[in-house]
């Protein structure tokens, strides 16, 4: 219990996985400081510690935050994560995910913070030749997003050698679901992940689901992915942090369940939970979409003494459904009200314009 109140800097803590991780950290007695530029994150999602608005590429801002909070470790979620967009605009991805991250780890080095958990991805493996995919699988990414994550793994290894920075690379498969208490959920704009789109289709917020590829060599012809509940992911981060704080060395771990579900299975399961039929359109396969992506999670289970507890498809869908159909609306209302409030404060003649960070 000597870790109670230990400050941990969480970049991207206002985003989907980062906000769930902040809740898990606070629950275990850590003090999560969210550092986020809010480009894709949400002010309402920061509930378990302070929000420091800033970009990971802003060195002065980072210096200020490191000096004030003296974090013992960094959990680095902040990144752009749209693989398709990265093909169209690679510079955006390399600048943010690599150059920005480099600024962050140089600041860590100079402030003598030598522990980092890095959000990597199964996208670093490219098209797998073995299923389930072990960590030792060759890493040959097929898009700039995956390449940017692999570059950061390499850079962190070099910083380990040169500056004694310990790192754990967590290679996530498909994060899904929402907080079981309804405090948080997935809110990407634009949304590209399958499950939220299927739920939006069930709620009639979008007209249909496009299925890319119905002729894969899988039992029902649609692509198979390994879905892991976001709270299980969040708990794995806390375990990884404990591992690092005990100075048990750098490592790379897959975070998945070892079990995959097809696009069809996901759609049918949402139809069952919602009682709504979901219109679909069959489309050709997308270039670079592997038929099956399933993790071999054994190493993570052993190293972290962790196992997914809520990653069965039914729990993932129920929590996500709960978020989209009830809590989400309340959160948006709150954020809308906040924005209105700030607009009024800033327009008032008594209050000169505020420069917000
Ligand atoms: N969602 C998944 O299934 C998945 C799978 C594999 C890897 N990942 C990785 O996990 C991490 C979190 O993913 P997510 O789904 O929560 O994404 P997200 O977009 O919800 O969260 C990312 C957060 O980082 C912030 N951010 C981005 N660039 C920043 C910068 N330069 N400075 C400060 N803040 C910045 C955004 O505002 C956002 O709040 C990402 O690194 C992503 O690549 C996600």
XYZ file of C-alpha atoms and ligand atoms in Angstrom:
401
model
C 0.000 0.000 0.000
C 3.072 2.282 -0.064
C 2.097 3.339 -3.572
C -1.014 5.227 -2.395
C -1.210 8.613 -4.128
C 1.738 7.811 -6.450
C 1.452 10.292 -9.358
C 1.275 8.705 -12.806
C 1.210 10.827 -15.960
C -1.385 9.488 -18.417
C -1.057 10.979 -21.892
C -4.288 10.600 -23.850
C -6.165 10.078 -20.570
C -9.223 11.863 -21.986
C -9.582 9.251 -24.722
C -11.390 5.920 -24.763
C -8.833 3.505 -23.283
C -6.914 6.184 -21.345
C -9.987 7.325 -19.391
C -10.837 3.747 -18.388
C -7.200 3.288 -17.323
C -7.396 6.436 -15.139
C -10.416 4.969 -13.368
C -8.588 1.669 -12.803
C -5.487 3.511 -11.524
C -7.493 5.633 -9.091
C -9.339 2.544 -7.866
C -5.964 1.011 -6.950
C -4.837 4.167 -5.114
C -2.650 5.803 -7.785
C -3.023 9.488 -8.723
C -3.565 9.739 -12.491
C -2.734 13.072 -14.136
C -4.285 13.271 -17.586
C -2.219 15.079 -20.196
C -4.303 15.486 -23.364
C -4.760 18.048 -26.122
C -8.451 17.080 -26.409
C -8.177 16.734 -30.194
C -10.036 13.430 -29.899
C -10.515 13.218 -26.126
C -13.325 14.536 -23.928
C -13.227 16.814 -20.932
C -16.104 14.847 -19.326
C -14.062 11.635 -19.467
C -11.464 13.008 -17.018
C -12.974 12.202 -13.629
C -10.293 10.567 -11.488
C -7.548 13.185 -11.347
C -6.554 16.532 -12.842
C -6.630 17.365 -16.550
C -3.572 19.162 -17.898
C -4.362 20.322 -21.402
C -1.361 20.122 -23.682
C 0.235 18.390 -26.619
C 2.961 15.782 -26.231
C 5.061 17.787 -28.676
C 5.066 20.892 -26.406
C 8.298 20.587 -24.488
C 7.789 23.605 -22.201
C 4.340 22.476 -21.245
C 5.663 18.985 -20.464
C 8.501 20.466 -18.375
C 5.961 22.389 -16.344
C 3.776 19.308 -15.762
C 6.741 17.024 -14.911
C 8.124 19.616 -12.478
C 4.827 20.182 -10.699
C 3.610 16.588 -10.348
C 6.874 14.595 -10.339
C 5.243 11.472 -11.809
C 6.847 8.109 -11.037
C 5.895 6.704 -14.442
C 4.151 7.566 -17.706
C 1.390 5.644 -19.443
C 1.454 6.863 -23.027
C -1.867 6.472 -24.850
C -1.784 9.742 -26.825
C -1.652 9.012 -30.548
C -3.695 9.141 -33.722
C -5.183 5.726 -34.409
C -7.024 5.672 -37.749
C -5.089 3.145 -39.846
C -6.923 4.093 -43.075
C -6.262 7.805 -42.595
C -2.589 7.065 -41.955
C -2.298 5.692 -45.505
C -3.733 8.935 -46.952
C -1.815 11.247 -44.622
C 1.304 9.514 -43.254
C 2.955 12.785 -42.180
C 0.162 13.439 -39.683
C 0.844 10.031 -38.076
C 4.633 10.140 -38.018
C 4.601 13.712 -36.657
C 2.203 12.970 -33.824
C 2.891 9.342 -32.970
C 6.676 9.415 -33.451
C 7.959 13.005 -33.271
C 5.488 13.937 -30.507
C 6.306 10.775 -28.548
C 10.032 11.467 -28.920
C 9.554 14.883 -27.300
C 7.719 13.176 -24.453
C 10.405 10.576 -23.777
C 13.190 13.164 -23.998
C 11.312 15.135 -21.342
C 11.072 11.927 -19.271
C 14.815 11.379 -19.622
C 15.595 14.951 -18.531
C 13.191 14.798 -15.575
C 14.568 11.385 -14.544
C 11.309 9.526 -15.051
C 12.460 6.111 -16.215
C 9.310 4.023 -16.563
C 6.814 4.058 -19.417
C 3.958 1.880 -20.568
C 3.423 2.352 -24.273
C 0.184 1.695 -26.207
C 1.328 -0.413 -29.094
C -0.867 -2.407 -31.421
C -1.414 -5.684 -33.232
C -1.086 -3.441 -36.323
C 2.700 -3.785 -35.855
C 2.460 -7.439 -36.966
C 0.952 -6.683 -40.396
C -0.550 -9.740 -42.107
C 0.029 -12.611 -39.656
C 1.452 -15.932 -40.740
C 0.603 -17.670 -37.432
C -2.700 -17.637 -35.525
C -2.888 -17.014 -32.589
C -0.160 -14.383 -32.916
C 2.705 -14.628 -30.385
C 4.873 -11.611 -29.453
C 7.769 -13.228 -31.332
C 5.848 -13.002 -34.640
C 7.717 -10.851 -37.213
C 6.596 -7.222 -37.079
C 5.955 -6.064 -40.639
C 3.293 -3.332 -40.470
C 1.334 -2.620 -43.635
C 0.303 0.968 -42.898
C 1.953 4.098 -41.468
C -0.094 3.828 -38.261
C 1.354 0.377 -37.492
C 4.796 1.556 -38.610
C 4.615 4.564 -36.264
C 3.921 2.212 -33.320
C 6.770 -0.108 -34.311
C 9.150 2.871 -34.633
C 8.275 3.912 -31.100
C 8.963 0.406 -29.811
C 12.431 0.635 -31.384
C 13.059 4.158 -30.066
C 12.056 3.091 -26.562
C 14.422 0.098 -26.721
C 17.247 2.480 -27.665
C 16.300 4.856 -24.818
C 16.381 1.833 -22.531
C 19.937 1.004 -23.582
C 21.189 4.573 -23.489
C 19.268 6.108 -20.591
C 17.978 3.203 -18.501
C 14.325 3.850 -19.330
C 12.238 0.727 -18.618
C 9.286 0.229 -20.930
C 6.455 -2.187 -21.460
C 4.881 -2.261 -24.913
C 1.300 -3.405 -24.696
C 0.128 -4.566 -28.118
C -3.648 -4.295 -27.982
C -5.966 -6.203 -30.232
C -9.527 -4.759 -30.520
C -10.578 -2.703 -27.500
C -14.351 -2.787 -27.041
C -17.148 -2.336 -24.485
C -17.671 0.309 -21.824
C -17.238 0.851 -18.094
C -19.533 -1.492 -16.134
C -20.847 1.367 -13.941
C -21.701 3.438 -17.011
C -19.194 6.178 -16.063
C -17.304 5.986 -19.362
C -17.605 4.604 -22.868
C -16.335 4.750 -26.392
C -16.811 8.061 -28.178
C -14.718 8.357 -31.309
C -15.472 10.919 -33.993
C -15.363 9.638 -36.664
C -16.186 6.134 -35.427
C -14.621 3.327 -37.433
C -14.752 0.408 -34.977
C -17.221 -2.374 -35.748
C -19.068 -2.754 -32.436
C -20.033 0.901 -31.867
C -21.147 1.113 -35.495
C -23.333 -1.994 -35.149
C -24.883 -0.549 -31.992
C -25.493 2.775 -33.730
C -27.208 0.837 -36.540
C -29.388 -0.960 -33.954
C -30.283 2.445 -32.455
C -31.057 3.672 -35.998
C -28.408 6.394 -35.748
C -26.822 5.081 -38.946
C -28.743 3.269 -41.711
C -26.712 0.073 -42.115
C -23.464 -1.811 -41.602
C -21.092 -2.354 -44.474
C -19.427 -5.787 -44.304
C -16.049 -5.664 -46.016
C -15.460 -9.172 -47.343
C -17.810 -12.146 -47.096
C -15.481 -14.581 -48.859
C -12.667 -14.946 -46.341
C -11.503 -18.468 -45.418
C -13.437 -18.309 -42.110
C -16.528 -20.343 -41.091
C -19.039 -17.638 -42.157
C -16.786 -15.851 -44.671
C -16.391 -12.634 -42.644
C -13.218 -11.402 -40.920
C -12.426 -12.500 -37.364
C -11.052 -10.201 -34.642
C -10.060 -10.599 -30.984
C -12.192 -8.229 -28.851
C -10.961 -7.327 -25.392
C -13.088 -5.432 -22.876
C -11.687 -1.965 -22.222
C -11.822 -2.492 -18.432
C -9.753 -5.671 -18.785
C -7.282 -3.625 -20.819
C -7.293 -0.913 -18.162
C -6.564 -3.462 -15.415
C -3.697 -4.902 -17.452
C -2.168 -1.398 -17.454
C -2.298 -1.232 -13.665
C -0.621 -4.661 -13.452
C 1.987 -3.587 -15.998
C 2.625 -0.445 -13.959
C 3.155 -2.506 -10.797
C 5.541 -4.733 -12.754
C 7.531 -1.681 -13.895
C 7.546 0.024 -10.500
C 9.045 -3.142 -9.034
C 11.771 -2.740 -11.687
C 11.103 -6.099 -13.239
C 12.413 -5.085 -16.667
C 11.209 -4.143 -20.126
C 8.968 -6.406 -22.153
C 6.384 -6.538 -24.974
C 3.005 -8.161 -24.355
C -0.085 -8.907 -26.421
C -3.361 -7.858 -24.842
C -6.147 -9.958 -26.265
C -8.210 -12.974 -25.267
C -7.027 -15.662 -27.662
C -10.616 -16.050 -28.948
C -11.935 -14.341 -32.071
C -15.417 -13.395 -33.279
C -16.455 -12.809 -36.868
C -18.184 -9.671 -38.141
C -21.350 -11.754 -38.616
C -21.188 -13.102 -35.060
C -20.877 -9.563 -33.669
C -23.861 -8.358 -35.707
C -26.006 -11.338 -34.668
C -25.095 -10.891 -30.996
C -26.096 -7.189 -31.111
C -29.369 -8.168 -32.804
C -30.049 -10.533 -29.916
C -29.239 -7.979 -27.198
C -31.129 -5.108 -28.844
C -34.019 -7.075 -30.328
C -33.508 -5.063 -33.554
C -32.562 -6.433 -36.942
C -29.533 -4.723 -38.439
C -29.473 -3.960 -42.163
C -26.166 -4.864 -43.819
C -24.527 -4.249 -47.180
C -21.889 -6.665 -48.483
C -18.838 -4.855 -49.844
C -15.569 -6.073 -51.328
C -12.645 -6.827 -48.994
C -10.523 -3.818 -47.961
C -6.898 -3.887 -49.033
C -4.662 -4.988 -46.162
C -7.429 -6.379 -43.921
C -6.191 -9.779 -42.694
C -8.872 -12.519 -42.492
C -8.065 -13.325 -38.852
C -6.334 -11.354 -36.069
C -6.259 -13.227 -32.785
C -3.716 -12.789 -29.965
C -1.749 -15.392 -28.151
C -2.164 -13.798 -24.686
C -0.143 -16.355 -22.672
C 2.869 -14.100 -22.070
C 0.740 -11.257 -20.674
C -1.193 -13.674 -18.473
C 2.055 -15.063 -17.041
C 4.051 -11.837 -16.695
C 1.236 -9.720 -15.270
C -0.723 -12.434 -13.445
C -3.713 -11.076 -15.282
C -6.613 -12.601 -17.160
C -9.490 -10.926 -18.972
C -12.606 -11.128 -16.761
C -15.229 -9.351 -18.863
C -14.214 -10.009 -22.440
C -16.922 -12.492 -23.388
C -18.866 -11.048 -26.306
C -22.099 -10.758 -24.312
C -20.556 -8.555 -21.570
C -18.765 -6.425 -24.142
C -22.008 -5.830 -26.024
C -24.177 -5.309 -22.930
C -21.852 -2.642 -21.491
C -21.505 -0.922 -24.831
C -25.265 -1.015 -25.414
C -25.835 0.436 -21.960
C -23.412 3.278 -22.728
C -24.855 4.197 -26.108
C -28.478 3.886 -25.157
C -28.407 5.682 -21.783
C -25.303 7.208 -20.166
C -23.768 8.634 -23.294
C -26.615 11.104 -23.795
C -26.151 12.425 -20.255
C -22.421 12.921 -20.764
C -22.997 14.865 -23.967
C -25.569 17.019 -22.271
C -23.048 17.811 -19.525
C -20.356 18.693 -22.045
C -22.809 20.829 -24.063
C -23.760 22.707 -20.903
C -20.103 23.238 -20.008
C -19.354 24.648 -23.439
C -22.293 27.045 -23.149
C -21.056 28.081 -19.702
C -17.527 28.807 -20.927
C -18.861 30.741 -23.914
C -20.883 32.985 -21.565
C -17.976 33.496 -19.165
C -15.638 34.415 -21.974
C -18.062 36.870 -23.558
C -18.805 38.683 -20.310
C -17.241 42.219 -20.223
C -16.126 41.588 -16.607
C -13.982 38.676 -17.746
C -11.200 39.376 -20.222
C -10.723 36.553 -22.761
C -9.133 33.533 -21.144
C -6.244 31.855 -22.874
C -7.064 28.216 -22.324
C -4.409 25.582 -22.424
N -8.849 1.368 -29.620
C -8.177 0.265 -29.981
O -8.767 -0.794 -30.254
C -6.660 0.295 -30.047
C -5.987 -0.840 -30.533
C -4.597 -0.820 -30.564
C -3.888 0.281 -30.097
N -4.582 1.359 -29.650
C -3.792 2.527 -29.167
O -4.268 2.868 -27.868
C -4.172 4.279 -27.661
C -5.511 4.816 -27.188
O -6.506 4.499 -28.167
P -8.001 5.046 -28.006
O -8.875 4.118 -28.794
O -8.292 5.308 -26.584
O -7.886 6.416 -28.815
P -8.526 7.857 -28.487
O -8.422 8.645 -29.742
O -9.864 7.688 -27.855
O -7.512 8.429 -27.402
C -6.298 9.058 -27.745
C -6.199 10.321 -26.915
O -4.944 10.930 -27.171
C -5.140 12.318 -27.320
N -4.039 12.814 -28.152
C -3.731 12.484 -29.432
N -2.626 13.122 -29.846
C -2.197 13.870 -28.792
C -1.099 14.741 -28.583
N -0.237 15.006 -29.565
N -0.951 15.328 -27.390
C -1.845 15.097 -26.373
N -2.910 14.282 -26.518
C -3.086 13.674 -27.718
C -6.505 12.463 -27.949
O -7.082 13.742 -27.730
C -7.270 11.344 -27.248
O -7.856 11.798 -26.054
C -3.652 4.861 -28.966
O -2.250 5.027 -28.846
C -3.970 3.774 -29.991
O -3.070 3.800 -31.058
C -5.931 1.398 -29.617
